[in-house]
Amino acid sequence: MESTECHRRHTSALALAAADSLGVLHQEPFLPASECERLVDAVERHAQQCGGWPLLGDYEGATSRHVQLEHVPSLHPWLQRHVVGAIVPRLARLFSLDGGALLRPHCRVVKYEADVARPAHTIALHSDGTPFSFILSLNHAFAGGGTYVRCLDRAFSPPVGSALLFCGRWLHCGLPVRSGVRYVLAGFVEIDGVPADLEEALCRVRRLEERLSVVPRLCADGEGLRRRIDGGGTPCALCGTVGRAGRTCHSCAKCGFVACTRCLYARAGPAACEGGEGSWPWRGALPLLVEVERCEWSLSATTIELRPEEKGRAALTRHGVPVSGAAQGEEGQDGRGERHALFVDDLTVPDGASVRPGQVFTKVWLLSQGVEVGAMHWPEEAVDESQLVRDDVDAETFENARWVGHRVLPGAVCLVGRERRGRGEQECGDAGDEDDSNNDTPRHLVEVKVELVAPEQPGRYRVYFRLVHRNSLDGFGDRLWADFVVVSLKQEFSD
Ligand SMILES: O=C(O)CCC(=O)C(=O)O
Ligand SMILES: [Fe+2]
């Protein structure tokens, strides 16, 4: 997957409008490997003197071990030099903070071990208690591991001596270590007297993260839904629909839980939080590890800008280019709100799915109107006024795209949820939606479908579409695509 596409897919709605100045993740080398080794040796010695590494106590579901460096007096000069003297000033510059207001960070070395009787190999999805955090890699003798950042849906494993610097309110986790031992230096940076604009930005991160709560994405056994499925014959455990793409628990052999993508997204939201106001619904929950391994883009730049700064308002971006109009409900020229359509997921035919030569199949995308990132609901007439058109403009895709036939189906653009109810119109979805009418299903999801005809010639094909305003033909929202592989029966048997 090339980098811009991957970027768009994996920087979900949350990341695209990530909060204000906090929408930056930065990776930078700070220490030579020899200093990292010295630190690990010193901490190991300390742990041995104290009877071993204590289990992390402050995150539910955490099963890693750590040593708090404030408790190791011999390391205080080291912390002063490398953390207070180098990492903290960098954080201040990166986030335009008053360096003098940043407090001495709490630091700990976390140890993830794959091969111990009581597994100590992961930290569950969480946010740190402080506004800013850094995680510095101290070694590389392990497999698996890394820091997963949910709003990017991406795992990072910086080289030894390099650190990730980011807003600590972002949900992140320490991924399971499969073999060996992983050490990181984690730092938590408080600010003395949080300025009002920072406070507001921090709240915004939290609200955005809450809207993407992972709670409904857990199976009955509380396991994270990790493995992607292409539907097949398995009914969704939540709505009963057969054949939709979705996710299954990583230990599905045990619990058999499968949920379709639409349910997973439609039921996400603060309403699912049982902890109520002030508690973090994902505490203790295992993360939704969505195809992290498929995300191949390399960190060519050291900083990922989640959102180019636009003074005073959140800006949605597409391929790094700000989308015209505002995300926060600014009126368009026609007096109506700007319409957004953010890609959420493929409901059918995920990228790379196999189809037969000549097969007619329906591709369905799930989109969001962007209200979770501050955009307005679509105006009433938007569904009827939206049209799906082919958009195969890229030279490299045109050659294969031209062989793919398509037919826009009646009701190609369709709201998910309750909007159409009460206006005598057929609602999108199935019997499972009836249940939704009584709960807090977000009313901002849209399904878009198109019928495709696979070419006769085996190979990989990709066709692009986008939504346009029916009258003006002005495009809006994310570019959509269907990406599939035509496999002949002969080929399949010979594989
Ligand atoms: O190990 C990691 O990458 C994450 C560590 C972390 O998030 C923490 O210690 O708070
Ligand atoms: Fe953390």
GROMACS .gro file of C-alpha atoms in nm, residues 50-485:
model
  436
   50CYS     CA    1   1.491  -0.450   4.552
   51GLY     CA    2   1.378  -0.808   4.496
   52GLY     CA    3   1.270  -0.786   4.134
   53TRP     CA    4   1.069  -0.572   3.895
   54PRO     CA    5   0.729  -0.467   4.036
   55LEU     CA    6   0.422  -0.516   3.819
   56LEU     CA    7   0.274  -0.194   3.689
   57GLY     CA    8   0.007  -0.094   3.931
   58ASP     CA    9  -0.151   0.210   3.778
   59TYR     CA   10  -0.316   0.079   3.466
   60GLU     CA   11  -0.580  -0.184   3.482
   61GLY     CA   12  -0.497  -0.462   3.246
   62ALA     CA   13  -0.128  -0.372   3.248
   63THR     CA   14   0.097  -0.667   3.277
   64SER     CA   15   0.438  -0.515   3.224
   65ARG     CA   16   0.688  -0.430   3.494
   66HIS     CA   17   0.858  -0.104   3.566
   67VAL     CA   18   1.103   0.080   3.784
   68GLN     CA   19   1.026   0.438   3.876
   69LEU     CA   20   1.349   0.630   3.820
   70GLU     CA   21   1.283   0.887   4.092
   71HIS     CA   22   1.343   0.595   4.329
   72VAL     CA   23   1.694   0.537   4.199
   73PRO     CA   24   1.908   0.822   4.339
   74SER     CA   25   2.216   0.719   4.145
   75LEU     CA   26   2.027   0.795   3.823
   76HIS     CA   27   1.918   1.146   3.914
   77PRO     CA   28   2.218   1.314   3.744
   78TRP     CA   29   2.152   1.101   3.437
   79LEU     CA   30   1.789   1.214   3.428
   80GLN     CA   31   1.890   1.575   3.474
   81ARG     CA   32   2.130   1.561   3.183
   82HIS     CA   33   1.939   1.358   2.927
   83VAL     CA   34   1.575   1.412   3.014
   84VAL     CA   35   1.554   1.755   3.174
   85GLY     CA   36   1.841   1.886   2.964
   86ALA     CA   37   1.744   1.746   2.623
   87ILE     CA   38   1.403   1.582   2.588
   88VAL     CA   39   1.198   1.834   2.787
   89PRO     CA   40   1.325   2.141   2.598
   90ARG     CA   41   1.252   1.958   2.272
   91LEU     CA   42   0.897   1.890   2.385
   92ALA     CA   43   0.855   2.255   2.476
   93ARG     CA   44   0.968   2.366   2.129
   94LEU     CA   45   0.761   2.105   1.952
   95PHE     CA   46   0.438   2.201   2.125
   96SER     CA   47   0.518   2.574   2.156
   97LEU     CA   48   0.513   2.562   2.533
   98ASP     CA   49   0.679   2.782   2.787
   99GLY     CA   50   0.978   2.561   2.871
  100GLY     CA   51   0.997   2.707   3.220
  101ALA     CA   52   0.646   2.584   3.295
  102LEU     CA   53   0.723   2.221   3.219
  103LEU     CA   54   0.785   2.023   3.535
  104ARG     CA   55   1.049   1.760   3.589
  105PRO     CA   56   0.902   1.449   3.426
  106HIS     CA   57   0.817   1.131   3.608
  107CYS     CA   58   1.020   0.866   3.437
  108ARG     CA   59   1.016   0.492   3.447
  109VAL     CA   60   1.184   0.210   3.267
  110VAL     CA   61   0.928  -0.045   3.155
  111LYS     CA   62   1.030  -0.404   3.096
  112TYR     CA   63   0.826  -0.632   2.874
  113GLU     CA   64   0.911  -0.999   2.893
  114ALA     CA   65   0.767  -1.259   2.663
  115ASP     CA   66   0.886  -1.571   2.836
  116VAL     CA   67   0.792  -1.558   3.199
  117ALA     CA   68   0.545  -1.775   3.384
  118ARG     CA   69   0.314  -1.483   3.448
  119PRO     CA   70   0.306  -1.296   3.118
  120ALA     CA   71   0.451  -0.948   3.145
  121HIS     CA   72   0.452  -0.849   2.788
  122THR     CA   73   0.199  -0.574   2.719
  123ILE     CA   74   0.038  -0.254   2.844
  124ALA     CA   75  -0.329  -0.220   2.755
  125LEU     CA   76  -0.469   0.077   2.569
  126HIS     CA   77  -0.460   0.381   2.794
  127SER     CA   78  -0.392   0.750   2.810
  128ASP     CA   79  -0.124   0.884   3.038
  129GLY     CA   80  -0.226   1.109   3.321
  130THR     CA   81  -0.008   1.393   3.197
  131PRO     CA   82  -0.049   1.621   2.897
  132PHE     CA   83   0.280   1.520   2.734
  133SER     CA   84   0.466   1.193   2.715
  134PHE     CA   85   0.771   1.045   2.559
  135ILE     CA   86   0.868   0.684   2.504
  136LEU     CA   87   1.232   0.613   2.428
  137SER     CA   88   1.351   0.276   2.295
  138LEU     CA   89   1.631   0.129   2.505
  139ASN     CA   90   1.706  -0.198   2.326
  140HIS     CA   91   1.618  -0.406   2.024
  141ALA     CA   92   1.663  -0.768   2.134
  142PHE     CA   93   1.298  -0.864   2.108
  143ALA     CA   94   1.026  -0.947   1.856
  144GLY     CA   95   0.683  -0.787   1.851
  145GLY     CA   96   0.641  -0.492   2.084
  146GLY     CA   97   0.629  -0.125   1.990
  147THR     CA   98   0.398   0.160   2.077
  148TYR     CA   99   0.055   0.148   1.917
  149VAL     CA  100  -0.114   0.486   1.872
  150ARG     CA  101  -0.482   0.439   1.819
  151CYS     CA  102  -0.576   0.757   1.640
  152LEU     CA  103  -0.315   0.674   1.378
  153ASP     CA  104  -0.395   0.305   1.395
  154ARG     CA  105  -0.026   0.249   1.371
  155ALA     CA  106   0.254   0.091   1.569
  156PHE     CA  107   0.590   0.259   1.614
  157SER     CA  108   0.921   0.099   1.701
  158PRO     CA  109   1.177   0.377   1.702
  159PRO     CA  110   1.544   0.277   1.681
  160VAL     CA  111   1.739   0.241   2.005
  161GLY     CA  112   1.799   0.585   2.157
  162SER     CA  113   1.510   0.749   1.968
  163ALA     CA  114   1.194   0.866   2.137
  164LEU     CA  115   0.834   0.931   2.040
  165LEU     CA  116   0.705   1.261   2.174
  166PHE     CA  117   0.329   1.310   2.181
  167CYS     CA  118   0.026   1.428   2.373
  168GLY     CA  119  -0.020   1.186   2.661
  169ARG     CA  120  -0.397   1.197   2.626
  170TRP     CA  121  -0.381   1.005   2.302
  171LEU     CA  122  -0.477   0.647   2.353
  172HIS     CA  123  -0.178   0.424   2.311
  173CYS     CA  124  -0.047   0.094   2.436
  174GLY     CA  125   0.266  -0.118   2.462
  175LEU     CA  126   0.216  -0.399   2.213
  176PRO     CA  127   0.278  -0.757   2.320
  177VAL     CA  128   0.636  -0.873   2.300
  178ARG     CA  129   0.650  -1.213   2.133
  179SER     CA  130   1.003  -1.307   2.227
  180GLY     CA  131   1.296  -1.155   2.413
  181VAL     CA  132   1.283  -0.856   2.644
  182ARG     CA  133   1.191  -0.500   2.556
  183TYR     CA  134   1.292  -0.198   2.763
  184VAL     CA  135   1.163   0.155   2.717
  185LEU     CA  136   1.209   0.475   2.908
  186ALA     CA  137   0.865   0.632   2.947
  187GLY     CA  138   0.839   0.993   3.064
  188PHE     CA  139   0.532   1.185   3.177
  189VAL     CA  140   0.549   1.560   3.159
  190GLU     CA  141   0.326   1.787   3.365
  191ILE     CA  142   0.288   2.158   3.303
  192ASP     CA  143   0.269   2.410   3.583
  193GLY     CA  144  -0.056   2.601   3.538
  194VAL     CA  145  -0.209   2.462   3.219
  195PRO     CA  146  -0.300   2.755   2.990
  196ALA     CA  147  -0.668   2.773   2.891
  197ASP     CA  148  -0.608   2.697   2.523
  198LEU     CA  149  -0.405   2.389   2.610
  199GLU     CA  150  -0.671   2.276   2.855
  200GLU     CA  151  -0.929   2.308   2.583
  201ALA     CA  152  -0.715   2.117   2.335
  202LEU     CA  153  -0.662   1.840   2.589
  203CYS     CA  154  -1.037   1.813   2.645
  204ARG     CA  155  -1.086   1.795   2.274
  205VAL     CA  156  -0.847   1.503   2.241
  206ARG     CA  157  -1.032   1.327   2.515
  207ARG     CA  158  -1.373   1.386   2.358
  208LEU     CA  159  -1.251   1.263   2.023
  209GLU     CA  160  -1.098   0.955   2.174
  210GLU     CA  161  -1.416   0.882   2.369
  211ARG     CA  162  -1.617   0.887   2.053
  212LEU     CA  163  -1.405   0.607   1.922
  213SER     CA  164  -1.439   0.405   2.239
  214VAL     CA  165  -1.317   0.053   2.194
  215VAL     CA  166  -1.557  -0.094   2.444
  216PRO     CA  167  -1.818  -0.204   2.194
  217ARG     CA  168  -1.543  -0.359   1.991
  218LEU     CA  169  -1.473  -0.623   2.247
  219CYS     CA  170  -1.610  -0.970   2.227
  220ALA     CA  171  -1.812  -1.122   2.507
  221ASP     CA  172  -1.496  -1.254   2.667
  222GLY     CA  173  -1.346  -0.907   2.672
  223GLU     CA  174  -1.086  -0.981   2.411
  224GLY     CA  175  -0.990  -0.727   2.146
  225LEU     CA  176  -1.137  -0.780   1.804
  226ARG     CA  177  -0.833  -0.803   1.589
  227ARG     CA  178  -0.859  -1.025   1.291
  228ARG     CA  179  -1.033  -0.889   0.989
  229ILE     CA  180  -1.284  -1.114   0.816
  230ASP     CA  181  -1.442  -1.078   0.478
  231GLY     CA  182  -1.788  -1.184   0.584
  232GLY     CA  183  -1.818  -1.533   0.446
  233GLY     CA  184  -2.100  -1.731   0.602
  234THR     CA  185  -2.062  -1.617   0.960
  235PRO     CA  186  -2.348  -1.413   1.105
  236CYS     CA  187  -2.266  -1.097   1.297
  237ALA     CA  188  -2.317  -1.157   1.668
  238LEU     CA  189  -2.477  -0.816   1.709
  239CYS     CA  190  -2.719  -0.782   1.416
  240GLY     CA  191  -2.729  -1.134   1.274
  241THR     CA  192  -2.644  -1.027   0.918
  242VAL     CA  193  -2.451  -1.286   0.721
  243GLY     CA  194  -2.180  -1.196   0.474
  244ARG     CA  195  -2.062  -0.858   0.592
  245ALA     CA  196  -1.697  -0.781   0.645
  246GLY     CA  197  -1.608  -0.736   1.007
  247ARG     CA  198  -1.376  -0.838   1.281
  248THR     CA  199  -1.332  -1.140   1.490
  249CYS     CA  200  -1.177  -1.192   1.825
  250HIS     CA  201  -0.812  -1.298   1.804
  251SER     CA  202  -0.905  -1.600   2.010
  252CYS     CA  203  -1.223  -1.658   1.813
  253ALA     CA  204  -1.157  -2.026   1.808
  254LYS     CA  205  -1.244  -2.007   2.173
  255CYS     CA  206  -1.537  -1.767   2.187
  256GLY     CA  207  -1.660  -1.760   1.828
  257PHE     CA  208  -1.745  -1.390   1.843
  258VAL     CA  209  -1.772  -1.217   1.507
  259ALA     CA  210  -1.913  -0.870   1.454
  260CYS     CA  211  -1.973  -0.690   1.130
  261THR     CA  212  -1.798  -0.361   1.072
  262ARG     CA  213  -2.119  -0.164   1.068
  263CYS     CA  214  -2.219  -0.275   1.413
  264LEU     CA  215  -1.871  -0.218   1.546
  265TYR     CA  216  -1.871   0.141   1.433
  266ALA     CA  217  -2.238   0.220   1.479
  267ARG     CA  218  -2.234   0.110   1.838
  268ALA     CA  219  -1.915   0.284   1.931
  269GLY     CA  220  -1.947   0.601   2.129
  270PRO     CA  221  -1.965   0.744   2.476
  271ALA     CA  222  -2.302   0.582   2.534
  272ALA     CA  223  -2.119   0.254   2.555
  273CYS     CA  224  -1.910   0.378   2.843
  274GLU     CA  225  -2.022   0.215   3.161
  275GLY     CA  226  -1.794   0.419   3.378
  276GLY     CA  227  -1.994   0.737   3.324
  277GLU     CA  228  -1.857   1.087   3.310
  278GLY     CA  229  -1.496   1.120   3.410
  279SER     CA  230  -1.396   0.762   3.365
  280TRP     CA  231  -1.213   0.623   3.070
  281PRO     CA  232  -1.423   0.358   2.907
  282TRP     CA  233  -1.132   0.172   2.757
  283ARG     CA  234  -0.948   0.121   3.083
  284GLY     CA  235  -0.853  -0.239   3.109
  285ALA     CA  236  -0.974  -0.311   2.758
  286LEU     CA  237  -0.747  -0.476   2.513
  287PRO     CA  238  -0.694  -0.262   2.208
  288LEU     CA  239  -0.848  -0.311   1.872
  289LEU     CA  240  -0.536  -0.403   1.682
  290VAL     CA  241  -0.656  -0.326   1.337
  291GLU     CA  242  -0.417  -0.461   1.086
  292VAL     CA  243  -0.122  -0.279   1.228
  293GLU     CA  244   0.099  -0.517   1.043
  294ARG     CA  245  -0.053  -0.408   0.712
  295CYS     CA  246   0.044  -0.051   0.762
  296GLU     CA  247   0.364  -0.017   0.569
  297TRP     CA  248   0.444   0.347   0.547
  298SER     CA  249   0.780   0.441   0.669
  299LEU     CA  250   0.845   0.739   0.886
  300SER     CA  251   1.034   0.941   0.630
  301ALA     CA  252   0.973   1.269   0.804
  302THR     CA  253   1.040   1.275   1.172
  303THR     CA  254   0.717   1.452   1.253
  304ILE     CA  255   0.372   1.336   1.158
  305GLU     CA  256   0.146   1.634   1.140
  306LEU     CA  257  -0.199   1.506   1.203
  307ARG     CA  258  -0.351   1.836   1.128
  308PRO     CA  259  -0.199   2.141   0.964
  309GLU     CA  260  -0.257   2.431   1.192
  310GLU     CA  261  -0.528   2.664   1.078
  311LYS     CA  262  -0.581   2.941   1.318
  312GLY     CA  263  -0.887   2.916   1.532
  313ARG     CA  264  -1.050   2.610   1.388
  314ALA     CA  265  -0.995   2.248   1.319
  315ALA     CA  266  -0.906   2.172   0.961
  316LEU     CA  267  -0.978   1.848   0.786
  317THR     CA  268  -0.707   1.742   0.549
  318ARG     CA  269  -0.687   1.508   0.262
  319HIS     CA  270  -0.345   1.388   0.155
  320GLY     CA  271  -0.206   1.666   0.367
  321VAL     CA  272  -0.405   1.933   0.181
  322PRO     CA  273  -0.665   2.118   0.388
  323VAL     CA  274  -1.017   2.048   0.273
  324SER     CA  275  -1.198   2.367   0.184
  325GLY     CA  276  -1.459   2.490   0.429
  326ALA     CA  277  -1.460   2.436   0.799
  327ALA     CA  278  -1.496   2.125   1.000
  328GLN     CA  279  -1.677   2.305   1.272
  329GLY     CA  280  -2.003   2.383   1.114
  330GLU     CA  281  -1.909   2.682   0.905
  331GLU     CA  282  -2.176   2.764   0.652
  332GLY     CA  283  -2.098   2.699   0.289
  333GLN     CA  284  -2.160   2.959   0.020
  334ASP     CA  285  -2.502   2.819  -0.049
  335GLY     CA  286  -2.595   2.876   0.313
  336ARG     CA  287  -2.572   2.510   0.396
  337GLY     CA  288  -2.309   2.345   0.611
  338GLU     CA  289  -2.002   2.206   0.440
  339ARG     CA  290  -2.053   1.837   0.374
  340HIS     CA  291  -1.792   1.586   0.478
  341ALA     CA  292  -1.770   1.217   0.410
  342LEU     CA  293  -1.485   1.048   0.588
  343PHE     CA  294  -1.393   0.694   0.506
  344VAL     CA  295  -1.455   0.463   0.802
  345ASP     CA  296  -1.431   0.113   0.666
  346ASP     CA  297  -1.509  -0.129   0.387
  347LEU     CA  298  -1.829  -0.315   0.469
  348THR     CA  299  -1.778  -0.562   0.187
  349VAL     CA  300  -1.486  -0.669  -0.030
  350PRO     CA  301  -1.190  -0.548   0.174
  351ASP     CA  302  -0.876  -0.452  -0.015
  352GLY     CA  303  -0.721  -0.749  -0.192
  353ALA     CA  304  -1.033  -0.970  -0.168
  354SER     CA  305  -1.059  -1.243  -0.431
  355VAL     CA  306  -1.337  -1.249  -0.690
  356ARG     CA  307  -1.405  -1.467  -0.992
  357PRO     CA  308  -1.365  -1.352  -1.354
  358GLY     CA  309  -1.684  -1.175  -1.457
  359GLN     CA  310  -1.831  -1.187  -1.108
  360VAL     CA  311  -2.088  -0.923  -1.024
  361PHE     CA  312  -2.050  -0.807  -0.667
  362THR     CA  313  -2.148  -0.514  -0.448
  363LYS     CA  314  -1.891  -0.296  -0.282
  364VAL     CA  315  -2.016  -0.110   0.024
  365TRP     CA  316  -1.825   0.159   0.212
  366LEU     CA  317  -1.907   0.297   0.551
  367LEU     CA  318  -1.852   0.671   0.580
  368SER     CA  319  -1.891   0.923   0.855
  369GLN     CA  320  -2.035   1.271   0.817
  370GLY     CA  321  -1.749   1.389   1.034
  371VAL     CA  322  -1.958   1.509   1.328
  372GLU     CA  323  -1.718   1.329   1.556
  373VAL     CA  324  -1.451   1.570   1.441
  374GLY     CA  325  -1.662   1.879   1.460
  375ALA     CA  326  -1.836   1.883   1.118
  376MET     CA  327  -2.210   1.941   1.090
  377HIS     CA  328  -2.465   1.674   1.015
  378TRP     CA  329  -2.548   1.660   0.648
  379PRO     CA  330  -2.846   1.876   0.555
  380GLU     CA  331  -3.177   1.688   0.508
  381GLU     CA  332  -3.158   1.674   0.131
  382ALA     CA  333  -2.797   1.560   0.120
  383VAL     CA  334  -2.870   1.195   0.061
  384ASP     CA  335  -3.077   1.261  -0.248
  385GLU     CA  336  -2.837   1.525  -0.367
  386SER     CA  337  -2.531   1.305  -0.342
  387GLN     CA  338  -2.416   1.096  -0.630
  388LEU     CA  339  -2.141   0.841  -0.666
  389VAL     CA  340  -1.913   0.884  -0.967
  390ARG     CA  341  -1.604   0.708  -1.101
  391ASP     CA  342  -1.282   0.889  -1.026
  392ASP     CA  343  -1.006   0.686  -1.192
  393VAL     CA  344  -0.781   0.978  -1.256
  394ASP     CA  345  -0.447   0.830  -1.155
  395ALA     CA  346  -0.241   0.729  -1.454
  396GLU     CA  347  -0.116   0.415  -1.290
  397THR     CA  348  -0.459   0.288  -1.203
  398PHE     CA  349  -0.642   0.387  -1.517
  399GLU     CA  350  -0.511   0.100  -1.725
  400ASN     CA  351  -0.649  -0.166  -1.498
  401ALA     CA  352  -0.952   0.032  -1.383
  402ARG     CA  353  -1.092   0.066  -1.733
  403TRP     CA  354  -1.170  -0.307  -1.754
  404VAL     CA  355  -1.391  -0.295  -1.446
  405GLY     CA  356  -1.761  -0.243  -1.509
  406HIS     CA  357  -1.982  -0.067  -1.259
  407ARG     CA  358  -2.346   0.021  -1.201
  408VAL     CA  359  -2.462   0.272  -0.944
  409LEU     CA  360  -2.745   0.110  -0.757
  410PRO     CA  361  -3.069   0.276  -0.651
  411GLY     CA  362  -3.024   0.412  -0.299
  412ALA     CA  363  -2.649   0.409  -0.350
  413VAL     CA  364  -2.604   0.665  -0.074
  414CYS     CA  365  -2.792   0.577   0.238
  415LEU     CA  366  -2.794   0.693   0.599
  416VAL     CA  367  -2.730   0.448   0.876
  417GLY     CA  368  -2.940   0.500   1.186
  418ARG     CA  369  -3.250   0.704   1.248
  419GLU     CA  370  -3.238   1.005   1.023
  420ARG     CA  371  -3.469   0.868   0.761
  421ARG     CA  372  -3.720   0.736   1.009
  422GLY     CA  373  -4.039   0.931   1.040
  423ARG     CA  374  -4.015   1.059   0.686
  424GLY     CA  375  -4.170   0.746   0.545
  425GLU     CA  376  -3.854   0.640   0.375
  426GLN     CA  377  -3.690   0.305   0.364
  427GLU     CA  378  -3.410   0.292   0.609
  428CYS     CA  379  -3.078   0.146   0.525
  429GLY     CA  380  -2.984  -0.170   0.706
  430ASP     CA  381  -3.159  -0.465   0.850
  431ALA     CA  382  -3.367  -0.588   1.137
  432GLY     CA  383  -3.079  -0.524   1.371
  433ASP     CA  384  -3.132  -0.152   1.323
  434GLU     CA  385  -3.465  -0.164   1.495
  435ASP     CA  386  -3.283  -0.227   1.816
  436ASP     CA  387  -3.068   0.073   1.747
  437SER     CA  388  -3.365   0.307   1.751
  438ASN     CA  389  -3.373   0.281   2.125
  439ASN     CA  390  -3.010   0.335   2.192
  440ASP     CA  391  -2.763   0.608   2.122
  441THR     CA  392  -2.638   0.493   1.786
  442PRO     CA  393  -2.457   0.791   1.639
  443ARG     CA  394  -2.660   0.941   1.357
  444HIS     CA  395  -2.375   1.030   1.135
  445LEU     CA  396  -2.287   0.717   0.945
  446VAL     CA  397  -2.350   0.672   0.576
  447GLU     CA  398  -2.336   0.365   0.359
  448VAL     CA  399  -2.241   0.398  -0.005
  449LYS     CA  400  -2.263   0.108  -0.246
  450VAL     CA  401  -2.191   0.027  -0.605
  451GLU     CA  402  -2.221  -0.286  -0.815
  452LEU     CA  403  -1.900  -0.392  -0.984
  453VAL     CA  404  -1.829  -0.640  -1.259
  454ALA     CA  405  -1.493  -0.811  -1.234
  455PRO     CA  406  -1.288  -0.830  -1.557
  456GLU     CA  407  -1.230  -1.169  -1.717
  457GLN     CA  408  -0.855  -1.131  -1.701
  458PRO     CA  409  -0.698  -1.248  -1.371
  459GLY     CA  410  -0.502  -0.984  -1.182
  460ARG     CA  411  -0.532  -0.705  -0.929
  461TYR     CA  412  -0.771  -0.421  -1.003
  462ARG     CA  413  -0.853  -0.097  -0.833
  463VAL     CA  414  -1.127   0.148  -0.919
  464TYR     CA  415  -1.188   0.484  -0.755
  465PHE     CA  416  -1.510   0.662  -0.679
  466ARG     CA  417  -1.615   0.974  -0.504
  467LEU     CA  418  -1.926   1.149  -0.395
  468VAL     CA  419  -2.035   1.461  -0.580
  469HIS     CA  420  -2.316   1.709  -0.536
  470ARG     CA  421  -2.570   1.596  -0.796
  471ASN     CA  422  -2.622   1.942  -0.945
  472SER     CA  423  -2.281   2.100  -0.934
  473LEU     CA  424  -2.080   1.778  -0.964
  474ASP     CA  425  -1.843   1.925  -0.706
  475GLY     CA  426  -1.676   1.642  -0.522
  476PHE     CA  427  -1.674   1.610  -0.149
  477GLY     CA  428  -1.542   1.369   0.110
  478ASP     CA  429  -1.275   1.107   0.091
  479ARG     CA  430  -1.192   0.931  -0.228
  480LEU     CA  431  -1.322   0.574  -0.217
  481TRP     CA  432  -1.191   0.269  -0.388
  482ALA     CA  433  -1.254  -0.097  -0.451
  483ASP     CA  434  -0.941  -0.306  -0.469
  484PHE     CA  435  -0.976  -0.672  -0.559
  485VAL     CA  436  -0.797  -0.962  -0.720
   0.00000   0.00000   0.00000
